[in-house]
Coordinates of C-alpha atoms and ligand atoms in Angstrom, one line a residue:
M10 CA -5.1 4.2 -7.3
C11 CA -4.6 5.1 -11.0
G12 CA -2.5 2.8 -13.2
I13 CA -0.3 3.7 -16.2
V14 CA 1.0 1.5 -18.9
G15 CA 2.7 2.2 -22.2
Y16 CA 3.9 -0.1 -25.0
I17 CA 6.0 0.1 -28.2
G18 CA 7.1 -3.0 -30.1
D19 CA 5.7 -5.3 -32.8
R20 CA 2.7 -6.7 -30.9
N21 CA -0.8 -5.4 -31.2
C22 CA -0.6 -2.4 -28.8
A23 CA -4.3 -2.6 -27.7
D24 CA -3.9 -6.2 -26.6
V25 CA -0.8 -5.5 -24.6
L26 CA -2.2 -2.4 -23.0
L27 CA -5.5 -4.1 -21.9
D28 CA -3.5 -7.1 -20.6
S29 CA -1.1 -4.9 -18.6
L30 CA -4.0 -2.8 -17.3
A31 CA -5.7 -5.9 -16.2
S32 CA -2.7 -6.8 -14.0
L33 CA -3.1 -3.4 -12.3
E34 CA -6.8 -3.7 -11.7
Y35 CA -6.1 -4.5 -8.1
R36 CA -5.0 -0.9 -7.5
G37 CA -8.7 0.2 -7.7
Y38 CA -10.1 2.3 -10.5
D39 CA -13.4 3.6 -11.9
S40 CA -12.6 4.3 -15.5
A41 CA -10.1 3.3 -18.2
G42 CA -8.8 4.3 -21.5
V43 CA -6.1 3.9 -24.2
A44 CA -4.4 6.1 -26.8
I45 CA -2.8 4.4 -29.7
Y46 CA -1.1 5.5 -32.9
D47 CA -3.4 4.0 -35.5
N48 CA -1.5 2.3 -38.4
D49 CA -4.4 3.1 -40.8
D50 CA -4.0 6.9 -40.7
G51 CA -1.1 7.6 -38.4
A52 CA -3.3 9.5 -36.0
V53 CA -3.5 9.0 -32.2
K54 CA -6.8 7.3 -31.5
C55 CA -8.1 7.7 -28.0
V56 CA -10.8 5.4 -26.6
K57 CA -11.9 5.7 -22.9
T58 CA -14.9 5.0 -20.7
K59 CA -16.3 5.0 -17.3
G60 CA -16.3 1.6 -15.6
R61 CA -14.1 -1.5 -15.6
L62 CA -11.8 -2.8 -18.3
S63 CA -14.6 -5.0 -19.6
A64 CA -16.5 -1.8 -20.5
L65 CA -13.4 -0.4 -22.3
K66 CA -13.1 -3.7 -24.3
E67 CA -16.7 -3.4 -25.4
K68 CA -16.2 0.2 -26.4
L69 CA -13.1 -0.7 -28.4
K70 CA -15.1 -3.4 -30.2
S71 CA -17.9 -1.0 -31.0
V72 CA -15.7 2.0 -32.2
G73 CA -13.0 -0.1 -33.7
T74 CA -9.7 -1.1 -32.1
P75 CA -6.8 1.0 -33.4
S76 CA -4.3 -1.3 -35.2
G77 CA -1.0 0.3 -34.0
T78 CA 1.9 -1.0 -32.1
C79 CA 2.6 2.1 -29.9
G80 CA 0.4 3.6 -27.2
I81 CA -0.4 4.4 -23.6
G82 CA -3.2 3.2 -21.3
H83 CA -4.7 4.2 -18.0
T84 CA -7.0 3.1 -15.2
R85 CA -8.3 6.1 -13.3
W86 CA -9.3 6.4 -9.6
A87 CA -11.3 9.7 -9.6
T88 CA -9.9 12.7 -7.7
H89 CA -10.8 15.8 -9.8
G90 CA -14.2 15.2 -11.4
K91 CA -16.4 12.2 -10.9
P92 CA -15.9 8.9 -12.8
S93 CA -17.2 9.5 -16.4
D94 CA -16.2 9.0 -20.0
K95 CA -15.1 12.6 -20.3
N96 CA -12.9 12.5 -17.2
A97 CA -11.3 9.2 -18.0
H98 CA -7.7 9.3 -19.3
P99 CA -6.0 9.8 -21.7
H100 CA -6.4 13.5 -22.2
S101 CA -5.1 15.5 -25.2
G102 CA -4.0 18.9 -26.4
K103 CA -3.7 19.5 -30.2
N104 CA -0.4 17.7 -30.5
V105 CA 0.0 15.8 -27.3
T106 CA -1.9 13.0 -25.5
I107 CA -1.1 12.0 -21.9
V108 CA -2.0 9.7 -19.1
H109 CA -1.4 10.8 -15.5
N110 CA -1.1 9.5 -12.0
G111 CA -1.0 12.0 -9.1
I112 CA -2.6 15.4 -8.4
I113 CA -1.7 18.8 -9.9
E114 CA -2.4 21.1 -7.0
N115 CA -2.2 24.4 -9.0
Y116 CA -4.4 23.1 -11.9
S117 CA -7.0 25.8 -11.4
S118 CA -4.7 28.7 -12.0
L119 CA -2.9 26.9 -14.8
K120 CA -6.3 26.2 -16.4
N121 CA -7.2 29.9 -16.3
E122 CA -3.9 30.9 -17.9
L123 CA -4.4 28.3 -20.6
K124 CA -8.0 29.5 -21.2
Q125 CA -6.6 33.0 -21.8
K126 CA -4.2 31.5 -24.4
G127 CA -7.2 30.1 -26.2
Y128 CA -7.4 26.5 -24.9
D129 CA -10.8 24.9 -24.3
F130 CA -11.4 22.1 -21.8
S131 CA -13.8 19.3 -22.0
S132 CA -13.2 17.5 -18.7
D133 CA -13.1 18.4 -15.0
T134 CA -9.6 16.9 -14.5
D135 CA -6.3 18.3 -13.6
T136 CA -4.8 15.9 -16.1
E137 CA -6.3 17.7 -19.1
V138 CA -4.6 20.9 -17.8
A139 CA -1.3 19.1 -17.9
A140 CA -1.9 17.8 -21.4
K141 CA -2.7 21.3 -22.6
L142 CA 0.2 22.8 -20.8
I143 CA 2.7 20.4 -22.4
D144 CA 1.0 21.1 -25.7
Y145 CA 1.4 24.8 -25.2
F146 CA 5.1 24.4 -24.7
Y147 CA 5.5 21.9 -27.6
K148 CA 7.3 23.6 -30.5
G149 CA 8.9 20.4 -31.9
D150 CA 11.2 19.7 -29.0
P151 CA 9.6 17.1 -26.6
I152 CA 12.2 17.5 -23.9
A153 CA 11.9 21.3 -23.8
A154 CA 8.1 21.0 -23.7
I155 CA 8.1 18.5 -20.8
K156 CA 10.7 20.5 -18.9
N157 CA 8.9 23.8 -19.3
A158 CA 5.5 22.3 -18.4
V159 CA 6.7 20.5 -15.2
S160 CA 8.5 23.6 -14.1
K161 CA 5.0 25.2 -13.9
I162 CA 3.3 22.3 -12.1
R163 CA 2.9 21.9 -8.4
G164 CA 1.9 18.5 -7.1
S165 CA 2.7 14.9 -7.9
Y166 CA 2.7 13.3 -11.2
A167 CA 3.7 10.3 -13.3
F168 CA 3.1 11.1 -17.0
G169 CA 3.1 8.8 -20.1
I170 CA 3.2 11.2 -23.1
L171 CA 2.6 10.8 -26.8
F172 CA 3.6 13.6 -29.2
H173 CA 1.3 13.2 -32.2
D174 CA 4.0 13.9 -34.7
I175 CA 6.5 11.4 -33.2
P176 CA 4.7 8.1 -33.7
D177 CA 7.6 5.9 -32.7
R178 CA 8.3 7.2 -29.2
I179 CA 6.7 7.3 -25.7
Y180 CA 8.0 9.9 -23.2
A181 CA 7.6 9.5 -19.5
I182 CA 8.4 11.6 -16.4
R183 CA 7.5 11.4 -12.7
K184 CA 7.6 13.3 -9.4
D185 CA 6.3 11.7 -6.1
S186 CA 4.4 9.0 -8.0
P187 CA 6.0 5.8 -9.1
L188 CA 6.9 5.0 -12.7
I189 CA 9.2 2.5 -14.3
A190 CA 10.6 2.0 -17.9
A191 CA 10.9 -1.6 -18.8
K192 CA 13.2 -3.2 -21.4
G193 CA 12.1 -6.0 -23.5
C194 CA 13.6 -7.5 -26.7
G195 CA 12.4 -5.5 -29.7
E196 CA 9.8 -3.9 -27.4
N197 CA 9.8 -1.5 -24.4
F198 CA 7.3 -0.4 -21.8
I199 CA 6.4 2.1 -19.2
A200 CA 4.3 1.2 -16.1
S201 CA 3.3 2.5 -12.8
D202 CA 3.8 -0.9 -11.2
I203 CA 5.8 -4.0 -11.8
P204 CA 3.0 -6.5 -12.3
A205 CA 2.0 -4.7 -15.5
I206 CA 5.2 -5.8 -17.3
L207 CA 5.9 -9.2 -15.7
K208 CA 4.4 -11.2 -18.5
Y209 CA 6.8 -9.6 -21.0
T210 CA 10.0 -8.7 -19.2
R211 CA 11.6 -8.5 -15.8
D212 CA 14.2 -5.8 -16.6
Y213 CA 13.4 -2.3 -15.7
Y214 CA 14.8 1.1 -14.8
L215 CA 13.4 3.2 -12.0
I216 CA 12.8 6.6 -13.4
D217 CA 14.0 9.2 -10.9
E218 CA 12.8 12.8 -10.5
N219 CA 14.1 15.3 -13.1
E220 CA 14.7 12.5 -15.6
I221 CA 12.8 11.8 -18.8
A222 CA 12.5 8.3 -20.2
I223 CA 12.3 8.1 -24.0
I224 CA 11.1 4.8 -25.3
S225 CA 11.2 3.5 -28.8
R226 CA 10.9 -0.1 -30.2
D227 CA 14.6 -0.8 -30.0
D228 CA 15.9 1.8 -27.6
L229 CA 15.2 2.9 -24.0
R230 CA 17.0 6.0 -23.0
I231 CA 16.8 8.1 -19.8
V232 CA 18.0 11.7 -20.1
D233 CA 18.1 14.7 -17.8
F234 CA 16.4 18.0 -18.5
D235 CA 19.4 19.1 -20.7
G236 CA 19.1 15.9 -22.8
N237 CA 22.2 14.3 -21.3
E238 CA 22.1 10.5 -21.1
V239 CA 21.7 9.2 -17.5
N240 CA 23.3 5.9 -16.9
K241 CA 21.6 3.9 -14.3
P242 CA 21.5 0.2 -13.2
L243 CA 18.9 -2.1 -14.8
Q244 CA 16.8 -3.7 -12.1
K245 CA 15.4 -7.2 -12.1
A246 CA 11.9 -7.9 -10.9
T247 CA 12.0 -10.8 -8.5
W248 CA 8.2 -11.4 -8.4
T249 CA 6.9 -14.4 -10.3
V250 CA 3.8 -14.1 -12.6
S251 CA 2.1 -16.6 -10.4
A252 CA 2.7 -14.5 -7.3
A253 CA 0.4 -12.0 -9.0
Q254 CA -2.3 -14.6 -9.7
K255 CA -5.0 -16.1 -7.6
D256 CA -3.7 -19.7 -7.9
G257 CA -7.1 -21.3 -7.5
Y258 CA -8.2 -19.1 -4.5
P259 CA -11.5 -17.3 -5.1
H260 CA -9.9 -14.0 -4.0
F261 CA -6.4 -12.5 -3.7
M262 CA -7.2 -11.6 -0.1
L263 CA -7.8 -15.3 0.9
K264 CA -4.7 -16.4 -1.0
E265 CA -2.6 -13.7 0.8
I266 CA -4.1 -14.6 4.2
F267 CA -2.9 -18.2 3.6
E268 CA 0.5 -17.0 2.4
Q269 CA 1.3 -15.5 5.8
P270 CA 3.3 -18.4 7.3
K271 CA 5.6 -18.3 4.3
A272 CA 5.8 -14.6 4.2
V273 CA 6.8 -14.4 7.9
K274 CA 9.3 -17.2 7.5
D275 CA 10.9 -15.5 4.5
T276 CA 11.1 -12.2 6.5
V277 CA 12.7 -13.7 9.6
S278 CA 14.6 -16.8 8.7
T279 CA 17.6 -15.2 6.9
R280 CA 17.9 -12.4 9.5
I281 CA 17.8 -14.4 12.7
T282 CA 21.2 -16.0 13.2
E283 CA 22.8 -17.9 16.0
N284 CA 24.5 -14.7 17.1
G285 CA 21.9 -12.0 16.6
I286 CA 19.5 -10.3 14.2
N287 CA 21.0 -9.2 11.0
F288 CA 19.3 -6.4 9.0
E289 CA 21.2 -6.1 5.8
G290 CA 23.4 -3.0 5.7
I291 CA 22.5 -1.9 9.3
K292 CA 25.6 -2.1 11.3
D293 CA 25.8 -3.3 15.0
G294 CA 25.2 -0.4 17.4
E295 CA 23.0 1.5 15.0
F296 CA 20.2 1.6 17.5
K297 CA 22.3 2.4 20.6
D298 CA 21.5 5.5 22.6
I299 CA 18.3 6.4 20.8
E300 CA 16.3 8.8 22.9
R301 CA 12.9 8.5 21.2
I302 CA 11.4 6.6 18.3
H303 CA 8.7 7.9 16.0
I304 CA 6.8 5.4 14.0
V305 CA 4.9 7.0 11.2
A306 CA 2.6 5.2 8.7
C307 CA -1.0 5.0 7.4
G308 CA -3.8 2.5 7.8
T309 CA -2.8 -1.1 8.4
A310 CA 0.9 -0.2 8.5
M311 CA 0.1 2.3 11.2
H312 CA -1.6 -0.5 13.2
A313 CA 1.6 -2.5 12.9
G314 CA 3.4 0.5 14.2
M315 CA 1.0 0.5 17.3
V316 CA 2.1 -3.1 18.0
G317 CA 5.7 -1.9 17.5
K318 CA 5.2 0.8 20.1
Y319 CA 4.0 -1.6 22.8
I320 CA 6.8 -4.1 22.2
I321 CA 9.6 -1.7 21.8
E322 CA 8.6 0.2 24.8
S323 CA 8.2 -2.9 26.9
M324 CA 11.5 -4.5 25.8
A325 CA 13.8 -1.6 25.2
R326 CA 12.2 1.0 27.5
I327 CA 12.6 3.7 24.9
P328 CA 9.6 6.0 24.4
V329 CA 7.8 5.4 21.1
E330 CA 5.3 7.7 19.4
V331 CA 3.1 6.4 16.7
D332 CA 1.7 8.9 14.2
I333 CA -0.7 8.8 11.3
A334 CA 1.5 10.1 8.5
S335 CA -1.0 12.7 7.2
E336 CA -1.2 14.2 10.8
F337 CA 2.6 14.0 11.5
R338 CA 3.6 15.9 8.4
Y339 CA 1.4 18.9 9.3
R340 CA 1.7 19.0 13.1
N341 CA 5.2 20.5 13.3
P342 CA 6.5 17.5 15.2
I343 CA 9.3 17.8 17.7
L344 CA 12.2 15.6 16.6
G345 CA 15.4 15.5 18.7
K346 CA 18.9 14.8 17.3
K347 CA 19.0 11.4 19.0
D348 CA 15.5 10.4 17.8
Y349 CA 14.9 7.8 15.2
L350 CA 12.1 7.9 12.6
I351 CA 10.6 4.6 11.3
I352 CA 8.3 4.7 8.3
I353 CA 6.3 1.5 7.7
S354 CA 4.7 1.1 4.3
Q355 CA 3.8 -2.0 2.2
S356 CA 3.9 -0.1 -1.1
G357 CA 6.7 2.3 -0.2
E358 CA 4.8 4.9 -2.3
T359 CA 2.1 6.2 0.1
A360 CA 2.2 10.0 -0.4
D361 CA 1.8 11.0 3.3
S362 CA 4.3 8.5 4.5
L363 CA 6.8 9.6 1.9
A364 CA 6.3 13.2 2.9
A365 CA 6.8 12.3 6.6
L366 CA 10.1 10.6 5.7
R367 CA 11.3 13.7 3.9
L368 CA 10.3 15.9 6.8
G369 CA 12.2 13.7 9.2
K370 CA 15.3 13.8 6.9
K371 CA 15.0 17.6 6.6
M372 CA 14.9 17.8 10.4
G373 CA 18.1 15.8 10.6
V374 CA 16.9 12.6 12.3
K375 CA 18.0 9.1 11.3
T376 CA 15.4 7.3 9.2
L377 CA 14.5 3.7 8.7
A378 CA 12.0 2.3 6.2
V379 CA 10.1 -1.0 6.7
V380 CA 8.9 -1.6 3.2
N381 CA 7.6 -4.4 1.0
V382 CA 8.2 -3.1 -2.5
V383 CA 11.9 -3.2 -3.4
G384 CA 13.1 0.0 -5.0
S385 CA 10.0 2.0 -4.0
S386 CA 10.4 5.7 -3.2
I387 CA 10.4 5.3 0.6
A388 CA 12.9 2.4 0.4
R389 CA 15.2 4.5 -1.7
E390 CA 15.0 7.7 0.3
A391 CA 15.3 6.4 3.8
D392 CA 18.8 6.1 5.4
H393 CA 18.2 2.4 6.0
V394 CA 15.6 -0.1 4.8
I395 CA 14.4 -3.4 6.1
Y396 CA 12.4 -5.2 3.4
T397 CA 9.5 -7.3 4.4
W398 CA 9.5 -10.3 2.2
A399 CA 5.8 -10.8 1.7
G400 CA 5.9 -10.9 -2.1
P401 CA 3.3 -8.9 -4.0
E402 CA 0.2 -8.0 -2.1
I403 CA -2.6 -7.5 -4.6
A404 CA -5.8 -7.4 -2.5
V405 CA -6.6 -3.8 -1.4
A406 CA -7.1 -5.1 2.2
S407 CA -3.6 -5.6 3.6
T408 CA -3.1 -8.9 5.4
K409 CA 0.2 -10.5 4.8
A410 CA 1.9 -7.2 4.8
Y411 CA 0.7 -6.6 8.3
S412 CA 2.0 -9.9 9.5
V413 CA 5.5 -9.3 8.1
Q414 CA 5.5 -5.8 9.5
L415 CA 4.8 -7.3 12.9
A416 CA 7.6 -9.8 12.4
V417 CA 10.0 -6.9 11.7
M418 CA 8.7 -5.1 14.8
Y419 CA 9.6 -8.1 17.0
M420 CA 13.1 -8.3 15.5
L421 CA 13.6 -4.6 15.7
A422 CA 12.4 -4.5 19.3
G423 CA 14.8 -7.3 20.2
R424 CA 17.7 -5.7 18.4
I425 CA 17.1 -2.2 20.0
A426 CA 16.6 -3.8 23.4
F427 CA 19.9 -5.8 23.1
E428 CA 21.9 -2.9 21.8
N429 CA 20.8 -0.7 24.6
G430 CA 21.6 -3.3 27.3
K431 CA 17.9 -3.9 28.2
I432 CA 18.0 -7.7 27.5
D433 CA 20.9 -10.1 28.0
D434 CA 22.3 -12.7 25.7
K435 CA 20.1 -15.4 27.0
S436 CA 16.8 -13.5 26.6
Y437 CA 17.9 -12.3 23.2
A438 CA 18.5 -15.9 22.1
E439 CA 15.2 -16.9 23.5
L440 CA 13.4 -14.1 21.7
R441 CA 15.0 -15.2 18.4
A442 CA 14.0 -18.8 18.9
Q443 CA 10.4 -17.7 19.6
I444 CA 10.2 -15.5 16.5
L445 CA 11.3 -18.5 14.4
T446 CA 8.3 -20.5 15.7
L447 CA 5.7 -17.9 14.6
P448 CA 5.1 -19.3 11.1
D449 CA 4.0 -22.6 12.6
Y450 CA 1.6 -20.9 15.0
I451 CA 0.2 -18.8 12.2
S452 CA -0.4 -22.0 10.2
K453 CA -2.4 -23.4 13.2
M454 CA -4.5 -20.2 13.4
L455 CA -5.4 -20.6 9.7
K456 CA -7.3 -23.7 10.8
T457 CA -9.9 -21.3 12.3
Q458 CA -11.1 -20.8 8.7
E459 CA -14.3 -22.9 9.0
T460 CA -15.2 -21.4 12.4
C461 CA -14.8 -17.9 10.9
K462 CA -17.0 -18.8 8.0
K463 CA -19.7 -20.0 10.4
L464 CA -19.4 -16.8 12.5
A465 CA -19.9 -14.8 9.3
D466 CA -23.1 -16.7 8.7
K467 CA -24.2 -15.6 12.1
Y468 CA -23.1 -11.9 12.1
S469 CA -23.2 -10.8 8.5
N470 CA -26.4 -8.8 8.8
A471 CA -25.0 -6.7 11.6
Q472 CA -25.0 -2.9 11.0
N473 CA -22.4 -2.0 13.6
I474 CA -19.7 -4.1 15.2
F475 CA -17.4 -3.0 18.0
F476 CA -13.9 -4.4 18.7
I477 CA -12.4 -4.1 22.1
G478 CA -9.1 -5.0 23.7
R479 CA -6.4 -3.7 26.0
G480 CA -2.7 -3.1 25.3
L481 CA -1.6 -5.2 22.4
D482 CA -5.1 -6.6 22.1
Y483 CA -6.3 -3.1 21.5
A484 CA -3.7 -2.5 18.8
V485 CA -4.8 -5.7 17.0
S486 CA -8.5 -4.8 17.5
M487 CA -7.9 -1.6 15.5
E488 CA -6.6 -3.7 12.6
G489 CA -9.5 -6.2 12.9
S490 CA -12.0 -3.3 12.8
L491 CA -10.4 -1.7 9.8
K492 CA -10.3 -5.0 7.9
L493 CA -14.0 -5.6 8.6
K494 CA -15.2 -2.1 7.6
E495 CA -13.1 -1.7 4.5
I496 CA -14.3 -4.8 2.8
S497 CA -17.7 -5.6 4.3
Y498 CA -18.9 -2.0 4.6
I499 CA -20.2 -2.7 8.1
H500 CA -19.7 0.2 10.4
S501 CA -17.1 -0.8 13.0
E502 CA -15.0 0.9 15.7
A503 CA -12.2 -0.4 17.9
Y504 CA -12.0 0.8 21.5
A505 CA -9.6 0.4 24.3
A506 CA -11.8 -1.8 26.5
G507 CA -11.2 0.3 29.6
E508 CA -12.4 3.4 27.7
L509 CA -15.9 2.0 26.9
K510 CA -17.5 3.4 30.0
H511 CA -16.4 6.9 29.1
G512 CA -19.0 7.3 26.5
T513 CA -19.2 4.5 23.9
I514 CA -21.0 1.9 26.0
S515 CA -24.2 4.0 25.5
L516 CA -24.2 2.6 21.9
I517 CA -24.4 -1.0 23.1
V518 CA -27.9 -2.3 22.5
D519 CA -29.5 -5.8 22.4
G520 CA -27.8 -8.1 19.9
M521 CA -24.9 -5.7 19.0
P522 CA -21.9 -7.8 18.1
V523 CA -18.7 -7.0 20.1
V524 CA -15.5 -8.7 19.2
A525 CA -13.4 -8.9 22.3
V526 CA -9.7 -9.6 22.0
A527 CA -8.3 -10.7 25.4
A528 CA -5.1 -12.6 24.7
Q529 CA -2.8 -10.8 27.1
E530 CA -2.4 -12.8 30.3
E531 CA -2.0 -9.9 32.7
L532 CA -5.0 -8.0 31.2
F533 CA -7.4 -10.9 30.7
E534 CA -9.4 -10.4 33.9
K535 CA -9.7 -6.7 33.2
T536 CA -11.1 -7.3 29.7
L537 CA -13.3 -10.0 31.0
S538 CA -15.0 -7.5 33.3
N539 CA -15.5 -5.2 30.3
I540 CA -17.0 -8.2 28.4
K541 CA -19.5 -8.7 31.3
E542 CA -20.4 -5.0 31.2
V543 CA -21.3 -5.1 27.5
K544 CA -23.1 -8.5 27.9
A545 CA -25.2 -7.0 30.7
R546 CA -26.4 -4.4 28.1
G547 CA -27.3 -7.1 25.5
A548 CA -24.1 -7.4 23.4
D549 CA -23.4 -10.6 21.6
V550 CA -19.7 -11.2 22.3
L551 CA -17.2 -13.0 20.1
L552 CA -14.1 -13.6 22.3
L553 CA -10.6 -14.3 21.2
C554 CA -8.5 -15.5 24.1
R555 CA -5.7 -18.0 25.1
E556 CA -6.5 -21.7 25.4
G557 CA -7.6 -22.7 28.9
E558 CA -8.8 -19.3 30.2
E559 CA -11.4 -19.5 32.9
G560 CA -14.7 -17.6 33.0
I561 CA -15.1 -17.4 29.3
D562 CA -18.6 -18.8 29.3
A563 CA -19.5 -15.1 29.6
A564 CA -18.9 -14.9 25.8
D565 CA -21.3 -16.1 23.1
E566 CA -18.7 -17.3 20.7
I567 CA -15.1 -18.2 21.4
I568 CA -11.9 -18.6 19.3
Q569 CA -8.9 -19.9 21.3
V570 CA -5.3 -19.1 20.6
P571 CA -2.3 -21.2 21.6
R572 CA -0.5 -19.9 24.7
I573 CA 2.7 -18.2 23.5
P574 CA 4.4 -15.1 25.0
G575 CA 2.0 -12.1 25.0
I576 CA 4.1 -9.9 22.7
F577 CA 3.5 -12.3 19.9
M578 CA -0.2 -12.6 20.3
P579 CA -1.1 -10.0 17.7
S580 CA 0.4 -12.3 15.0
L581 CA -2.0 -15.0 16.0
T582 CA -5.2 -13.1 16.9
V583 CA -5.1 -11.1 13.7
I584 CA -5.6 -14.3 11.6
P585 CA -9.2 -15.1 12.7
L586 CA -9.9 -11.4 12.5
Q587 CA -8.8 -11.3 8.9
L588 CA -10.7 -14.5 8.1
F589 CA -13.8 -13.1 9.8
A590 CA -13.7 -9.9 7.8
Y591 CA -13.1 -11.9 4.6
Y592 CA -16.1 -14.2 5.1
M593 CA -18.3 -11.3 6.3
A594 CA -17.6 -9.5 3.0
V595 CA -18.1 -12.7 0.9
K596 CA -21.4 -13.4 2.7
R597 CA -22.5 -9.8 2.0
G598 CA -21.6 -10.1 -1.7
C599 CA -18.9 -7.4 -1.6
D600 CA -16.1 -7.0 -4.1
V601 CA -13.5 -8.4 -1.6
D602 CA -10.3 -7.6 -3.5
K603 CA -11.4 -4.2 -4.8
P604 CA -13.6 -2.6 -2.2
R605 CA -15.5 0.5 -3.3
N606 CA -13.7 3.9 -3.2
L607 CA -10.4 2.3 -2.1
A608 CA -7.1 2.0 -3.9
K609 CA -4.2 -0.2 -3.1
S610 CA -1.5 2.4 -3.1
V611 CA -2.5 5.9 -2.0
T612 CA -0.1 8.1 -3.9
V613 CA -2.0 11.3 -3.4
E614 CA -2.6 13.2 -0.1
Ligands
LIG4 O1 1.3 0.9 1.2 P1 1.1 1.4 2.6 O2 1.4 0.3 3.6 O3 1.9 2.6 2.9 O4 -0.4 1.7 2.7 C1 -1.0 2.2 3.9 C2 -2.5 2.1 3.9 O5 -3.0 2.7 2.8 C3 -2.9 0.6 3.8 O6 -2.3 -0.1 4.9 C4 -4.4 0.5 3.9 O7 -4.9 1.0 5.1 C5 -4.9 -0.9 3.6 N1 -5.7 -1.0 2.5 C6 -5.7 -1.5 4.7 O8 -6.1 -2.8 4.4

């Protein structure tokens, strides 16, 4: 999604902005731009273009790069108006230039009001409306102008703002869209994401709602709408610069697939103790007497929630509902006083997941966030947070975040089951020991890399691929299918294997690839029958099953998985599914880390 950066200091601002924007490229974007106070004439110079940062660099070369040391920059992921030079950010009014992440829902009525006041518009964006609205209210007092403008705006925003007559300050404000103000030495920054500032500093403030950050070369202040100083703790980014680099891998996605053993180890090893499972700050007994659990999330995180449902229900015998966040928030859900709401999110900023969390809080249920990004909105607003220690996930396609979310689901299921008397000390101890072995098994599964590459050679021309499975195998099939379609652009669907005969099997034709996941001991024979049914109609079956299963010669290709307890199988079977999707995308020449139309963090509805 869109990225915001801002810089003031002694360095060449254009260089810093381009460099910082490059570290946000992974978020996905289709145009880019910068606005810089030019030292030559003191005016704000705005240069923007459709396309990648390389296009912006070319344009800066051809029009002349502004020489100043203060400015703002943006990568835009189109929402209002197609990707084009005119719709790229920054946008300006007479005395104000801004960059914006988010969506202004009432932009159309605001635009009409501003037109009546004499403003003209040159783009199709909601952002230009915000720029002109701030401009309209600007009578020499930036705080008053920002305060008045945002009081009229409905929607989500993070703004970086330059007032043309204040060349030594950047202003920033946010609502429902992340933004930080970072503190350097003789230089300060704003950014929508931590990787943008890592090269320069690790110290940053989280800007909260109803706060305005005012950044100059030597000062970084955060004030409320009355101009009162807000004192808040300086945060320290723990990410390393190398964590946000490819380290010799051709793509972030492949690097992140291979980081999974470590990510899972980091997530489980400090929490699993001799006596139990310790989630920082979550007291013993927290999960006792829960009547119902609601897991709400989007995309891959929702698929991790599906796995969570199966294992929590089977171990703790507590009903679990899994919802897509964008559905949950608008379906008037029924939440009881003893219910528990779990939000899963890698970024911690997904708009629908955040809204679902707020709804749950409003309805009075306890909330728990399972989140990867420390200090993100979902992490801050939930009653409790369990961080997944995956480190930064840069590729748009989520891989290691899924694996650590699964690891948290196993630990959570164990803890809920134990606190509700559904497993005894012995089984609880066994479960903990088994979770600790997962990183090694995941490492073993990474050895399927070459096989997956070869399978991609065979299947990469497919136009449709089905994934089938039952129970937990179905849950992981959904993730395998999403991975494949989002990066290789092959149409793909996941079906509960037993459901095929109720309609979908009519789509099976000669040569159609079907990926069958059949790694659950008690369901294996059932899925095998479904495999035979699709084979009989010409399907080419790639089977994932446990080592030593019988009758598997029905499949055309086979990947075998070590025999570990069924509840952990998704952690193993997902690895070849990720590698398969990756090599399919590579083989088809796709932009693996930045698939078309997608963004890493979906901060709009
Ligand atoms: O940051 P989140 O985990 O809340 O993001 C949710 C989805 O947008 C995300 O998992 C998405 O589906 C992935 N790109 C899939 O690989």
